[in-house]
Short mmCIF file of C-alpha atoms in Angstrom, two decimals:
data_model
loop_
_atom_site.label_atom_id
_atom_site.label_comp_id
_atom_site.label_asym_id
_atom_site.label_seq_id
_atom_site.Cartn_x
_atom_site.Cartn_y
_atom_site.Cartn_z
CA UNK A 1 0.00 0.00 0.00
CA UNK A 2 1.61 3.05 -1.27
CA UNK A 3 0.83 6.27 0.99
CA UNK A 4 0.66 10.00 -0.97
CA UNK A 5 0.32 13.29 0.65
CA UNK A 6 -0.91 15.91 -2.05
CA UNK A 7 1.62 14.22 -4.60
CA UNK A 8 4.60 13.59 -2.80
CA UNK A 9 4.89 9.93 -2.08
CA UNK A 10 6.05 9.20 2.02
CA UNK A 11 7.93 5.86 2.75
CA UNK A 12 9.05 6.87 5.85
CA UNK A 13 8.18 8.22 9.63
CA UNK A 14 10.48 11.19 8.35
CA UNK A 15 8.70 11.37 5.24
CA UNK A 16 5.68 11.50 6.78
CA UNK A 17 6.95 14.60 9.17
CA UNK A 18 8.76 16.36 6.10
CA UNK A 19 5.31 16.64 4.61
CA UNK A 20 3.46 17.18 7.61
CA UNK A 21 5.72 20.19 8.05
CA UNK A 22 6.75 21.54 4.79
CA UNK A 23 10.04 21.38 5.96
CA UNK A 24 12.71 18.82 6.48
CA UNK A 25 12.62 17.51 10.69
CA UNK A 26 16.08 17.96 10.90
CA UNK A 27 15.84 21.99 10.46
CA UNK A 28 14.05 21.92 13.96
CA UNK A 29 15.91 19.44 15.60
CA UNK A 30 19.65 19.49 14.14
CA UNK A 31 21.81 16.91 12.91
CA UNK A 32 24.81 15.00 14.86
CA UNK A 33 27.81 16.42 14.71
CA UNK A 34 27.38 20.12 13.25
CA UNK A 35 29.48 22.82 13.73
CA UNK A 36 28.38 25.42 15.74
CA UNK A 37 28.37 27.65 12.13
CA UNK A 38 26.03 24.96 10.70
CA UNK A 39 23.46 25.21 13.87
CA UNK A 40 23.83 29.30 13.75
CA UNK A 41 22.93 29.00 10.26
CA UNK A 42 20.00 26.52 10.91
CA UNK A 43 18.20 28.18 13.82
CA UNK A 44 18.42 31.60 11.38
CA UNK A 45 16.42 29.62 8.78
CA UNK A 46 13.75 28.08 10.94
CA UNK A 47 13.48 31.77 12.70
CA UNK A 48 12.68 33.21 9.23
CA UNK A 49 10.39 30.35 8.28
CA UNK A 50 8.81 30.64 11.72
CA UNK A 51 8.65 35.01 10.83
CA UNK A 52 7.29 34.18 7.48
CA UNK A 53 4.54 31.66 8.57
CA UNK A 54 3.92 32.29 12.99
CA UNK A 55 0.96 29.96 12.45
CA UNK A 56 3.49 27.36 11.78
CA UNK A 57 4.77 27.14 15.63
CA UNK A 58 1.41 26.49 16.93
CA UNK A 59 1.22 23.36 14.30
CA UNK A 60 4.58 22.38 15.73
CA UNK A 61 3.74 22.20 19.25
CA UNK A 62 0.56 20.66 18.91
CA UNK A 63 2.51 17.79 16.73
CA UNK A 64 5.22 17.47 19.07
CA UNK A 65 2.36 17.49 21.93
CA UNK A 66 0.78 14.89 19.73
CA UNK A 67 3.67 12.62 19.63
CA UNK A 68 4.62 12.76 23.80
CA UNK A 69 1.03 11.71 23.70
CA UNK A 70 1.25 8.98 21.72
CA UNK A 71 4.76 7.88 22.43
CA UNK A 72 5.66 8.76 25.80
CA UNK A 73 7.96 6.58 26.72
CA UNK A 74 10.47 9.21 24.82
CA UNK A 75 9.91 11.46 27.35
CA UNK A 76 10.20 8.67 30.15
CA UNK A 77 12.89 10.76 33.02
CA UNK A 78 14.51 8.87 35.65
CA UNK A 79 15.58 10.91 38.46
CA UNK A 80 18.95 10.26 39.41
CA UNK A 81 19.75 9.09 43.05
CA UNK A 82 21.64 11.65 45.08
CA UNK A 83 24.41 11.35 47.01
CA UNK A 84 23.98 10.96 50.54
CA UNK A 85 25.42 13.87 52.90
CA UNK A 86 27.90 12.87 55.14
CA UNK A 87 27.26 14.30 58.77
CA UNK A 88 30.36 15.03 60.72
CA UNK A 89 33.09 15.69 57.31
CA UNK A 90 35.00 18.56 57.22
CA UNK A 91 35.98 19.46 53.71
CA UNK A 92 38.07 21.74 53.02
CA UNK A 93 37.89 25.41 54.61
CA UNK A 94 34.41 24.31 55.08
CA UNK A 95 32.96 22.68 58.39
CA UNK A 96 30.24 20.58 58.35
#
């Protein structure tokens, strides 16, 4: 079963959110490894999309919403044990 939107054929989850968006995913969320130039030049591109079309952020949100929804183990957080306080240490220039 072959899926179209308008057109544009989509294979893929990323297809799917390139044409859900009208822009590639990877303008919003980066890509491994660039340079700090490459992000600079990145964010400046999604803030001028984002100028060009505000109604687009709402759309954004409400997919990304949509997806913690959905999918929310990506969101799962773990809290992180913390240290115990020792009573009674002194550590350095500092009394307990």
């Amino acid at each position: 079963m072959r899926a179209y939107i308008g057109r544009q054929q989509a294979i893929t989850a990323e297809d799917f959110a390139e044409l859900a968006l009208g822009t590639p995913p990877e303008l919003w969320l980066g890509v491994e490894g660039e340079t700090d130039m490459e992000r600079a030049a990145r964010e400046d591109a999604a803030r001028d999309i984002l100028a060009d079309q505000p109604e687009m952020y709402d759309g954004l949100m409400r997919m990304a919403a949509q997806v913690i929804e959905e999918h929310p183990a990506l969101v799962d957080v773990v809290p992180l044990p913390r240290p115990a306080r020792r009573r009674g240490t002194v550590r350095k220039g500092v009394a307990a």
